GROMACS .gro file of C-alpha atoms in nm:
model
  477
    1MET     CA    1  -0.010   0.039   0.004
    2ASP     CA    2   0.308   0.232   0.084
    3GLY     CA    3   0.474   0.163  -0.235
    4LYS     CA    4   0.183   0.228  -0.478
    5LEU     CA    5   0.153   0.566  -0.252
    6ALA     CA    6   0.509   0.636  -0.320
    7GLN     CA    7   0.453   0.584  -0.678
    8THR     CA    8   0.145   0.815  -0.723
    9ILE     CA    9   0.333   1.058  -0.517
   10LYS     CA   10   0.649   1.069  -0.722
   11PRO     CA   11   0.516   1.105  -1.050
   12ASP     CA   12   0.347   1.409  -0.962
   13ALA     CA   13   0.671   1.558  -0.812
   14ASP     CA   14   0.837   1.494  -1.129
   15GLN     CA   15   0.587   1.673  -1.313
   16PRO     CA   16   0.755   2.036  -1.479
   17LEU     CA   17   0.560   2.377  -1.313
   18ALA     CA   18   0.359   2.569  -1.523
   19GLU     CA   19   0.562   2.828  -1.701
   20TYR     CA   20   0.484   3.166  -1.522
   21GLY     CA   21   0.410   3.500  -1.676
   22LEU     CA   22   0.334   3.837  -1.622
   23ILE     CA   23  -0.028   3.751  -1.641
   24ASP     CA   24   0.041   3.558  -1.371
   25LEU     CA   25   0.217   3.829  -1.157
   26TRP     CA   26  -0.080   4.091  -1.211
   27ILE     CA   27  -0.348   3.831  -1.099
   28GLU     CA   28  -0.149   3.744  -0.803
   29PHE     CA   29  -0.110   4.108  -0.729
   30SER     CA   30  -0.508   4.202  -0.793
   31GLN     CA   31  -0.584   3.922  -0.519
   32THR     CA   32  -0.351   4.047  -0.283
   33THR     CA   33  -0.345   4.443  -0.314
   34GLY     CA   34  -0.595   4.693  -0.109
   35LEU     CA   35  -0.604   4.865  -0.469
   36HIS     CA   36  -0.968   4.921  -0.525
   37ALA     CA   37  -1.107   4.789  -0.874
   38VAL     CA   38  -0.785   4.631  -0.958
   39ASP     CA   39  -0.895   4.276  -0.877
   40LYS     CA   40  -1.242   4.313  -1.116
   41ILE     CA   41  -0.976   4.351  -1.420
   42LYS     CA   42  -0.870   4.102  -1.603
   43PRO     CA   43  -0.576   4.091  -1.849
   44ILE     CA   44  -0.678   4.135  -2.228
   45SER     CA   45  -0.519   3.758  -2.303
   46CYS     CA   46  -0.727   3.614  -2.015
   47SER     CA   47  -1.039   3.428  -2.139
   48PRO     CA   48  -1.284   3.511  -2.112
   49PHE     CA   49  -1.240   3.909  -2.119
   50SER     CA   50  -1.577   4.061  -1.982
   51ILE     CA   51  -1.739   4.370  -2.096
   52ARG     CA   52  -1.742   4.454  -1.667
   53GLY     CA   53  -1.379   4.444  -1.685
   54LEU     CA   54  -1.379   4.644  -1.950
   55LEU     CA   55  -1.571   4.903  -1.746
   56TRP     CA   56  -1.415   4.875  -1.425
   57SER     CA   57  -1.048   4.911  -1.638
   58LEU     CA   58  -1.234   5.293  -1.784
   59VAL     CA   59  -1.320   5.360  -1.456
   60LEU     CA   60  -0.987   5.280  -1.273
   61CYS     CA   61  -0.812   5.508  -1.566
   62SER     CA   62  -1.024   5.774  -1.509
   63THR     CA   63  -0.989   5.789  -1.153
   64THR     CA   64  -0.620   5.778  -1.183
   65GLY     CA   65  -0.623   6.030  -1.431
   66PHE     CA   66  -0.793   6.266  -1.232
   67LEU     CA   67  -0.598   6.157  -0.901
   68VAL     CA   68  -0.267   6.270  -1.119
   69TYR     CA   69  -0.418   6.587  -1.229
   70ASN     CA   70  -0.522   6.736  -0.893
   71LEU     CA   71  -0.196   6.612  -0.748
   72VAL     CA   72   0.009   6.815  -0.991
   73GLU     CA   73  -0.245   7.096  -0.897
   74GLU     CA   74  -0.178   7.002  -0.509
   75ILE     CA   75   0.228   7.015  -0.562
   76GLY     CA   76   0.185   7.357  -0.808
   77THR     CA   77   0.010   7.504  -0.502
   78TYR     CA   78   0.265   7.401  -0.218
   79TYR     CA   79   0.584   7.511  -0.436
   80SER     CA   80   0.383   7.881  -0.490
   81TYR     CA   81   0.465   7.897  -0.157
   82PRO     CA   82   0.084   8.035  -0.011
   83THR     CA   83   0.065   8.225   0.308
   84VAL     CA   84  -0.198   8.350   0.542
   85THR     CA   85  -0.191   8.601   0.791
   86LYS     CA   86  -0.287   8.585   1.146
   87ILE     CA   87  -0.400   8.859   1.380
   88THR     CA   88  -0.343   8.779   1.754
   89PRO     CA   89  -0.365   9.036   2.003
   90GLN     CA   90  -0.180   8.986   2.355
   91ILE     CA   91  -0.217   9.116   2.656
   92LYS     CA   92   0.097   9.251   2.819
   93HIS     CA   93   0.190   9.318   3.161
   94SER     CA   94   0.506   9.553   3.060
   95ILE     CA   95   0.540   9.706   2.692
   96LYS     CA   96   0.875   9.875   2.559
   97PHE     CA   97   0.807  10.246   2.525
   98PRO     CA   98   0.856  10.419   2.156
   99ALA     CA   99   1.126  10.667   2.095
  100VAL     CA  100   0.965  10.997   2.080
  101THR     CA  101   1.137  11.258   1.879
  102ILE     CA  102   0.982  11.629   1.900
  103CYS     CA  103   1.073  11.872   1.674
  104ASN     CA  104   0.963  12.254   1.690
  105ARG     CA  105   0.795  12.358   1.385
  106CYS     CA  106   1.092  12.628   1.342
  107THR     CA  107   1.391  12.477   1.468
  108PHE     CA  108   1.576  12.789   1.380
  109ASN     CA  109   1.660  13.059   1.637
  110ASN     CA  110   1.586  13.405   1.484
  111THR     CA  111   1.774  13.551   1.753
  112ARG     CA  112   2.099  13.414   1.675
  113LEU     CA  113   2.036  13.438   1.310
  114ASP     CA  114   2.070  13.813   1.372
  115VAL     CA  115   2.449  13.810   1.369
  116TYR     CA  116   2.396  13.753   1.008
  117PRO     CA  117   2.212  14.048   0.828
  118GLU     CA  118   2.126  13.879   0.548
  119MET     CA  119   2.016  13.537   0.701
  120GLU     CA  120   1.637  13.638   0.738
  121ASN     CA  121   1.607  13.761   0.385
  122TYR     CA  122   1.757  13.441   0.270
  123PHE     CA  123   1.517  13.201   0.481
  124PHE     CA  124   1.219  13.452   0.360
  125ASN     CA  125   1.315  13.378  -0.030
  126ILE     CA  126   1.398  13.003   0.041
  127SER     CA  127   1.039  12.962   0.168
  128ARG     CA  128   0.895  13.176  -0.128
  129GLY     CA  129   1.035  12.861  -0.374
  130LYS     CA  130   1.339  13.081  -0.465
  131THR     CA  131   1.570  12.845  -0.496
  132ARG     CA  132   1.776  12.903  -0.810
  133LYS     CA  133   2.166  12.991  -0.800
  134ASP     CA  134   2.152  13.349  -0.925
  135SER     CA  135   1.862  13.417  -0.673
  136PHE     CA  136   2.157  13.433  -0.372
  137SER     CA  137   2.450  13.592  -0.626
  138HIS     CA  138   2.411  13.930  -0.414
  139LEU     CA  139   2.499  13.731  -0.068
  140THR     CA  140   2.815  13.885   0.078
  141SER     CA  141   2.880  13.718   0.402
  142ASP     CA  142   3.071  13.398   0.329
  143VAL     CA  143   2.850  13.202   0.608
  144PHE     CA  144   2.627  13.147   0.291
  145GLN     CA  145   2.917  12.937   0.116
  146LYS     CA  146   3.082  12.749   0.354
  147PRO     CA  147   2.992  12.372   0.472
  148VAL     CA  148   2.742  12.355   0.758
  149SER     CA  149   2.862  12.248   1.024
  150LEU     CA  150   2.691  12.041   1.280
  151GLU     CA  151   2.761  12.287   1.571
  152TRP     CA  152   2.707  12.601   1.348
  153LEU     CA  153   2.350  12.469   1.318
  154LYS     CA  154   2.307  12.374   1.677
  155ASN     CA  155   2.438  12.703   1.775
  156MET     CA  156   2.169  12.839   1.516
  157SER     CA  157   1.892  12.631   1.645
  158MET     CA  158   1.602  12.650   1.919
  159GLU     CA  159   1.760  12.558   2.294
  160GLY     CA  160   1.600  12.203   2.402
  161SER     CA  161   1.627  12.369   2.736
  162LYS     CA  162   1.465  12.672   2.685
  163MET     CA  163   1.182  12.426   2.485
  164LEU     CA  164   1.125  12.146   2.705
  165PHE     CA  165   0.989  12.299   3.028
  166LYS     CA  166   0.861  12.033   3.219
  167CYS     CA  167   0.889  11.652   3.153
  168VAL     CA  168   0.693  11.343   3.353
  169PHE     CA  169   0.765  10.942   3.253
  170GLY     CA  170   0.535  10.709   3.468
  171GLY     CA  171   0.380  10.942   3.733
  172ASP     CA  172   0.754  11.069   3.794
  173ILE     CA  173   0.894  11.439   3.712
  174PHE     CA  174   1.252  11.407   3.534
  175LYS     CA  175   1.509  11.624   3.408
  176CYS     CA  176   1.399  11.708   3.032
  177MET     CA  177   1.745  11.727   2.879
  178THR     CA  178   1.877  11.406   3.083
  179ASP     CA  179   1.648  11.196   2.899
  180PHE     CA  180   1.606  11.391   2.570
  181GLN     CA  181   1.887  11.341   2.314
  182PRO     CA  182   1.933  11.610   2.025
  183ILE     CA  183   1.930  11.449   1.712
  184PHE     CA  184   1.958  11.600   1.336
  185THR     CA  185   1.690  11.560   1.126
  186TYR     CA  186   1.546  11.649   0.784
  187GLU     CA  187   1.322  11.906   1.006
  188GLY     CA  188   1.673  12.033   1.164
  189LEU     CA  189   1.771  11.965   1.541
  190CYS     CA  190   1.532  11.780   1.734
  191HIS     CA  191   1.526  11.591   2.049
  192THR     CA  192   1.447  11.212   2.105
  193PHE     CA  193   1.293  11.077   2.437
  194ASN     CA  194   1.401  10.680   2.503
  195VAL     CA  195   1.690  10.688   2.255
  196ASN     CA  196   1.862  10.416   2.451
  197ALA     CA  197   1.544  10.211   2.429
  198SER     CA  198   1.531  10.158   2.809
  199LYS     CA  199   1.149  10.279   2.912
  200SER     CA  200   0.871  10.046   2.964
  201VAL     CA  201   0.546  10.086   3.079
  202PHE     CA  202   0.336   9.874   3.315
  203ARG     CA  203   0.011  10.070   3.307
  204ALA     CA  204  -0.207  10.235   3.025
  205GLY     CA  205  -0.400  10.579   3.023
  206ASP     CA  206  -0.286  10.912   2.925
  207ASP     CA  207  -0.157  11.029   3.299
  208ALA     CA  208   0.071  10.714   3.330
  209ASN     CA  209   0.321  10.747   3.033
  210LEU     CA  210   0.502  11.027   2.862
  211ILE     CA  211   0.364  11.443   2.953
  212VAL     CA  212   0.550  11.730   2.831
  213ILE     CA  213   0.476  12.080   2.856
  214PHE     CA  214   0.696  12.213   2.567
  215ASN     CA  215   0.723  12.564   2.486
  216ILE     CA  216   0.801  12.657   2.109
  217ASN     CA  217   0.889  13.002   2.171
  218GLN     CA  218   0.730  13.157   1.853
  219ASN     CA  219   0.915  13.508   1.935
  220ASP     CA  220   1.195  13.325   1.785
  221TYR     CA  221   1.077  13.167   1.448
  222THR     CA  222   1.200  13.289   1.151
  223TYR     CA  223   1.100  13.210   0.763
  224ILE     CA  224   1.101  12.871   0.693
  225ASN     CA  225   0.894  12.639   0.433
  226ASN     CA  226   0.634  12.588   0.673
  227MET     CA  227   0.423  12.838   0.814
  228ALA     CA  228   0.286  12.655   1.107
  229ALA     CA  229   0.361  12.688   1.492
  230GLY     CA  230   0.363  12.403   1.722
  231ILE     CA  231   0.576  12.049   1.696
  232LYS     CA  232   0.610  11.748   1.515
  233VAL     CA  233   0.624  11.457   1.705
  234PHE     CA  234   0.760  11.137   1.515
  235LEU     CA  235   0.678  10.792   1.723
  236HIS     CA  236   0.949  10.516   1.611
  237HIS     CA  237   1.155  10.216   1.724
  238PRO     CA  238   1.447  10.357   1.903
  239ASP     CA  239   1.726  10.208   1.663
  240VAL     CA  240   1.516  10.387   1.344
  241HIS     CA  241   1.596  10.733   1.275
  242PRO     CA  242   1.326  10.989   1.317
  243ASP     CA  243   1.325  11.073   0.910
  244ALA     CA  244   1.220  10.706   0.868
  245SER     CA  245   0.918  10.673   1.083
  246SER     CA  246   0.573  10.612   0.937
  247THR     CA  247   0.373  10.780   1.260
  248VAL     CA  248   0.383  11.129   1.279
  249VAL     CA  249   0.167  11.377   1.452
  250THR     CA  250   0.157  11.757   1.520
  251ALA     CA  251   0.064  11.950   1.828
  252ALA     CA  252  -0.060  12.330   1.807
  253PRO     CA  253   0.040  12.585   2.068
  254GLY     CA  254  -0.247  12.642   2.331
  255SER     CA  255  -0.388  12.302   2.326
  256SER     CA  256  -0.342  11.954   2.532
  257THR     CA  257  -0.242  11.656   2.257
  258TYR     CA  258  -0.340  11.321   2.357
  259VAL     CA  259  -0.163  11.075   2.157
  260ALA     CA  260  -0.271  10.724   2.258
  261ILE     CA  261  -0.076  10.471   2.059
  262GLN     CA  262  -0.097  10.097   1.976
  263LYS     CA  263   0.219   9.845   1.915
  264LEU     CA  264   0.201   9.621   1.604
  265GLN     CA  265   0.455   9.348   1.573
  266TYR     CA  266   0.493   9.211   1.206
  267ARG     CA  267   0.640   8.868   1.133
  268TYR     CA  268   0.692   8.779   0.797
  269GLN     CA  269   0.826   8.415   0.637
  270THR     CA  270   1.124   8.434   0.466
  271HIS     CA  271   1.289   8.314   0.139
  272PRO     CA  272   1.098   8.112  -0.037
  273TYR     CA  273   0.809   8.282   0.090
  274MET     CA  274   0.704   8.636  -0.051
  275ALA     CA  275   0.643   8.833   0.226
  276PHE     CA  276   0.497   9.190   0.026
  277ASP     CA  277   0.314   9.015  -0.273
  278ASP     CA  278   0.596   8.946  -0.531
  279THR     CA  279   0.846   9.046  -0.287
  280ALA     CA  280   1.046   8.861   0.004
  281CYS     CA  281   1.194   9.013   0.326
  282VAL     CA  282   1.527   9.033   0.444
  283ASP     CA  283   1.597   8.818   0.707
  284THR     CA  284   1.790   9.045   0.954
  285ASN     CA  285   1.806   8.793   1.269
  286SER     CA  286   1.955   8.551   1.044
  287LEU     CA  287   2.314   8.463   1.194
  288ASP     CA  288   2.470   8.511   0.823
  289PHE     CA  289   2.290   8.841   0.774
  290VAL     CA  290   2.549   9.141   0.718
  291ASN     CA  291   2.405   9.475   0.707
  292PRO     CA  292   2.464   9.637   0.397
  293LEU     CA  293   2.443  10.013   0.488
  294LYS     CA  294   2.679  10.203   0.524
  295PHE     CA  295   2.503  10.546   0.732
  296TYR     CA  296   2.282  10.340   0.957
  297SER     CA  297   2.389  10.068   1.194
  298ARG     CA  298   2.050   9.902   1.156
  299TYR     CA  299   1.885   9.772   0.845
  300SER     CA  300   1.560   9.847   0.756
  301TYR     CA  301   1.355   9.908   0.423
  302ASP     CA  302   1.329  10.259   0.500
  303HIS     CA  303   1.722  10.321   0.651
  304CYS     CA  304   1.821  10.131   0.297
  305PHE     CA  305   1.599  10.389   0.056
  306MET     CA  306   1.718  10.694   0.240
  307GLU     CA  307   2.059  10.605   0.213
  308CYS     CA  308   2.030  10.546  -0.199
  309VAL     CA  309   1.910  10.872  -0.227
  310GLN     CA  310   2.144  11.045  -0.003
  311LEU     CA  311   2.426  10.876  -0.207
  312LYS     CA  312   2.228  10.967  -0.513
  313ALA     CA  313   2.199  11.321  -0.408
  314PHE     CA  314   2.589  11.332  -0.279
  315LYS     CA  315   2.686  11.232  -0.633
  316GLN     CA  316   2.498  11.519  -0.782
  317CYS     CA  317   2.591  11.780  -0.530
  318GLY     CA  318   2.907  11.660  -0.398
  319CYS     CA  319   2.795  11.733  -0.062
  320VAL     CA  320   2.552  11.556   0.198
  321GLY     CA  321   2.333  11.730   0.448
  322PRO     CA  322   2.382  11.779   0.830
  323TYR     CA  323   2.112  11.519   0.862
  324VAL     CA  324   2.247  11.234   0.710
  325PRO     CA  325   2.433  11.037   0.998
  326VAL     CA  326   2.825  11.006   0.803
  327ALA     CA  327   3.141  11.203   0.846
  328SER     CA  328   3.144  11.349   0.469
  329ARG     CA  329   3.145  11.686   0.312
  330ARG     CA  330   2.862  11.893   0.449
  331CYS     CA  331   2.672  12.117   0.199
  332SER     CA  332   2.675  12.503   0.209
  333LEU     CA  333   2.357  12.664   0.267
  334VAL     CA  334   2.331  12.763  -0.065
  335GLN     CA  335   2.402  12.409  -0.182
  336LEU     CA  336   2.179  12.269   0.060
  337HIS     CA  337   1.874  12.459  -0.051
  338THR     CA  338   1.952  12.476  -0.427
  339CYS     CA  339   2.085  12.160  -0.505
  340TYR     CA  340   2.070  11.855  -0.198
  341ASN     CA  341   1.715  11.950  -0.056
  342PRO     CA  342   1.573  11.929  -0.416
  343ALA     CA  343   1.732  11.623  -0.542
  344VAL     CA  344   1.650  11.444  -0.181
  345ARG     CA  345   1.270  11.540  -0.282
  346SER     CA  346   1.282  11.438  -0.629
  347LEU     CA  347   1.472  11.116  -0.578
  348SER     CA  348   1.236  11.041  -0.318
  349LYS     CA  349   0.914  11.059  -0.514
  350ASN     CA  350   1.070  10.916  -0.826
  351GLY     CA  351   0.907  10.530  -0.859
  352THR     CA  352   1.162  10.416  -1.131
  353PHE     CA  353   1.436  10.509  -0.925
  354ALA     CA  354   1.315  10.324  -0.620
  355LYS     CA  355   1.289   9.990  -0.810
  356GLU     CA  356   1.689  10.082  -0.892
  357CYS     CA  357   1.771  10.110  -0.520
  358ARG     CA  358   1.624   9.737  -0.469
  359CYS     CA  359   1.563   9.775  -0.102
  360LEU     CA  360   1.371   9.515   0.064
  361SER     CA  361   1.172   9.521   0.380
  362GLU     CA  362   1.292   9.325   0.663
  363CYS     CA  363   1.103   9.047   0.797
  364VAL     CA  364   1.086   9.117   1.146
  365PHE     CA  365   0.976   9.497   1.251
  366ASP     CA  366   0.726   9.700   1.479
  367ARG     CA  367   0.489  10.022   1.396
  368TYR     CA  368   0.285  10.231   1.603
  369THR     CA  369  -0.042  10.356   1.554
  370ALA     CA  370  -0.175  10.683   1.668
  371GLN     CA  371  -0.508  10.817   1.772
  372VAL     CA  372  -0.475  11.194   1.825
  373SER     CA  373  -0.733  11.394   2.018
  374SER     CA  374  -0.726  11.790   2.199
  375SER     CA  375  -0.818  11.978   2.433
  376SER     CA  376  -0.760  12.393   2.496
  377PHE     CA  377  -0.482  12.428   2.769
  378PRO     CA  378  -0.457  12.536   2.995
  379ALA     CA  379  -0.778  12.561   3.199
  380ASP     CA  380  -0.909  12.922   3.305
  381LYS     CA  381  -0.822  12.781   3.664
  382TRP     CA  382  -0.487  12.695   3.604
  383GLU     CA  383  -0.395  13.045   3.463
  384SER     CA  384  -0.244  13.215   3.708
  385SER     CA  385  -0.047  12.932   3.855
  386LEU     CA  386   0.107  12.866   3.532
  387LEU     CA  387   0.180  13.179   3.465
  388ASN     CA  388   0.398  13.202   3.723
  389GLU     CA  389   0.547  12.904   3.640
  390THR     CA  390   0.630  12.946   3.306
  391GLY     CA  391   0.744  13.322   3.362
  392ALA     CA  392   0.495  13.397   3.045
  393LYS     CA  393   0.402  13.769   3.032
  394ASN     CA  394   0.021  13.694   3.007
  395ARG     CA  395  -0.254  13.487   2.910
  396GLU     CA  396  -0.209  13.527   2.559
  397SER     CA  397   0.128  13.464   2.540
  398MET     CA  398   0.141  13.159   2.686
  399ILE     CA  399  -0.114  13.027   2.473
  400ASP     CA  400   0.090  13.163   2.161
  401ASN     CA  401   0.380  12.952   2.291
  402PHE     CA  402   0.326  12.665   2.547
  403LEU     CA  403   0.139  12.326   2.487
  404GLU     CA  404   0.092  11.997   2.633
  405LEU     CA  405   0.134  11.616   2.492
  406LYS     CA  406   0.081  11.343   2.658
  407VAL     CA  407   0.190  11.002   2.454
  408PHE     CA  408   0.045  10.685   2.606
  409TYR     CA  409  -0.050  10.341   2.524
  410ASP     CA  410  -0.467  10.321   2.560
  411GLN     CA  411  -0.456   9.952   2.673
  412MET     CA  412  -0.193   9.707   2.774
  413MET     CA  413  -0.174   9.498   2.476
  414VAL     CA  414   0.029   9.424   2.154
  415THR     CA  415  -0.126   9.347   1.832
  416SER     CA  416   0.075   9.035   1.645
  417VAL     CA  417   0.056   9.029   1.277
  418THR     CA  418   0.218   8.684   1.194
  419GLN     CA  419   0.241   8.547   0.789
  420LEU     CA  420   0.224   8.150   0.841
  421PRO     CA  421   0.262   7.918   0.587
  422GLN     CA  422  -0.094   7.820   0.441
  423TYR     CA  423   0.062   7.496   0.281
  424THR     CA  424   0.309   7.278   0.495
  425ALA     CA  425   0.448   6.943   0.438
  426ALA     CA  426   0.201   6.797   0.645
  427SER     CA  427  -0.070   6.974   0.485
  428LEU     CA  428   0.049   6.829   0.115
  429PHE     CA  429   0.066   6.460   0.253
  430SER     CA  430  -0.275   6.523   0.422
  431SER     CA  431  -0.415   6.653   0.089
  432VAL     CA  432  -0.251   6.376  -0.149
  433GLY     CA  433  -0.372   6.079   0.111
  434GLY     CA  434  -0.736   6.221   0.072
  435GLN     CA  435  -0.700   6.243  -0.303
  436MET     CA  436  -0.590   5.940  -0.339
  437GLY     CA  437  -0.841   5.748  -0.079
  438LEU     CA  438  -1.107   5.937  -0.276
  439CYS     CA  439  -1.006   5.842  -0.591
  440LEU     CA  440  -0.847   5.466  -0.581
  441GLY     CA  441  -0.901   5.400  -0.231
  442ALA     CA  442  -0.527   5.393  -0.159
  443SER     CA  443  -0.320   5.493   0.119
  444ILE     CA  444   0.077   5.482   0.159
  445LEU     CA  445   0.079   5.117   0.216
  446THR     CA  446  -0.080   5.088  -0.099
  447VAL     CA  447   0.175   5.292  -0.275
  448ALA     CA  448   0.415   5.072  -0.099
  449GLU     CA  449   0.249   4.763  -0.266
  450ILE     CA  450   0.282   4.910  -0.619
  451ALA     CA  451   0.631   5.000  -0.570
  452GLU     CA  452   0.702   4.613  -0.437
  453LEU     CA  453   0.469   4.499  -0.812
  454LEU     CA  454   0.737   4.705  -0.985
  455VAL     CA  455   1.023   4.513  -0.810
  456PHE     CA  456   0.903   4.180  -0.906
  457VAL     CA  457   0.857   4.266  -1.253
  458LEU     CA  458   1.210   4.374  -1.274
  459VAL     CA  459   1.329   4.086  -1.095
  460PHE     CA  460   1.096   3.864  -1.329
  461LEU     CA  461   1.228   4.059  -1.646
  462PHE     CA  462   1.616   4.002  -1.514
  463ASP     CA  463   1.534   3.625  -1.464
  464LYS     CA  464   1.423   3.635  -1.838
  465CYS     CA  465   1.669   3.826  -1.966
  466ARG     CA  466   1.926   3.576  -1.771
  467GLY     CA  467   1.770   3.277  -1.900
  468ARG     CA  468   1.644   3.157  -1.586
  469LYS     CA  469   1.301   3.060  -1.470
  470ALA     CA  470   1.077   3.303  -1.370
  471ARG     CA  471   0.906   3.226  -1.046
  472ASN     CA  472   0.580   3.324  -0.846
  473ARG     CA  473   0.771   3.539  -0.596
  474ILE     CA  474   0.465   3.755  -0.465
  475SER     CA  475   0.325   3.405  -0.283
  476ASN     CA  476   0.701   3.226  -0.197
  477TRP     CA  477   0.846   3.601  -0.061
   0.00000   0.00000   0.00000
């Protein structure tokens, strides 16, 4: 009995195996894969070939084409680097106070300019727009042709100690000239509070921050381009030059001006993201960043453009204005008003020149917004007291010269404006996975199965090329 069984088994074992081909490889794959509808499709060479299989083939090809189209769109969207903007109000226990630069609307002191008899008439002509060189051919004093030194300009300007009458910060009175530092701007000689960024506030409100009583000394005014009396106030980061500030308010004598400020922090994405429409920003916080500017220690778009304008004006006129922070040849008064200042004004509003400068904004910067209101100053009840303190002759003189300025945070809140990637790598994978699942019922594991099939096909072809018998590797591996 056992011998007969052995004889029966032996011939079966010695029978040659059926030839294994790509069709068998496909059938094995279709029966084991998690890819939808593949098990319903038979190769054309298989019989019987059904219409049902043909229809499922068309459906599979259509959904695969739709999937490929969507994947190309998704990948294209990812590499366009879209962004979204997130605005987040943040309550703070303390907030850094901005630098506050105050400029008298007339920075020159007429009583000091009287030593030059032609000076008042000169400024009158300038204020009336007479800036042609032949308009000054009659000037006899050499002061008009000499380079304007900062020391001369300071001596001819209003004194900060006579203008800054009373200063209060955080409820404490301080010596004005201790914390207000002189600085030259396009307006002339001005004075900046908190230039070293050392001041912070812990409470909001009009009486909790900076209060200044200012004497504009209108009797010492001379002719200048603007006809106004009062002060011009710049709110800016302590490291930013006042001329680069975008927040400017004015205050008139005889009034108490309230400037309620809010701090905005802007944070933009670095390259390859576009921070401003089609323009990238400069990551000044990067360890690899090197400031390309020559005049300004802090890089910003405004500093970059100002330096570009000043260098171009220097090439045209051979000198720089007194407000340019560089040790170079200063312009004379005639050069300043006939060449340099007109060149700066013309270049600053030239859009073509602005593109030539190729200045980019920094990715991280702060800005301040201001809401301004005012009331009359002083109240009748305080008239006699302030007349004694200020030494003004009468109420009319006090109203014509004195003003009160209050700069304060209206609430202990900082608004953060942050640019975020709209499409991250995780978002791309999630979207691709959703598209694959919707169209083919596939997943990352299904992709691995397809990759495995391709490997088996390559091995099959390799075996064929070497003359070896192909094997069923899906079942045997």
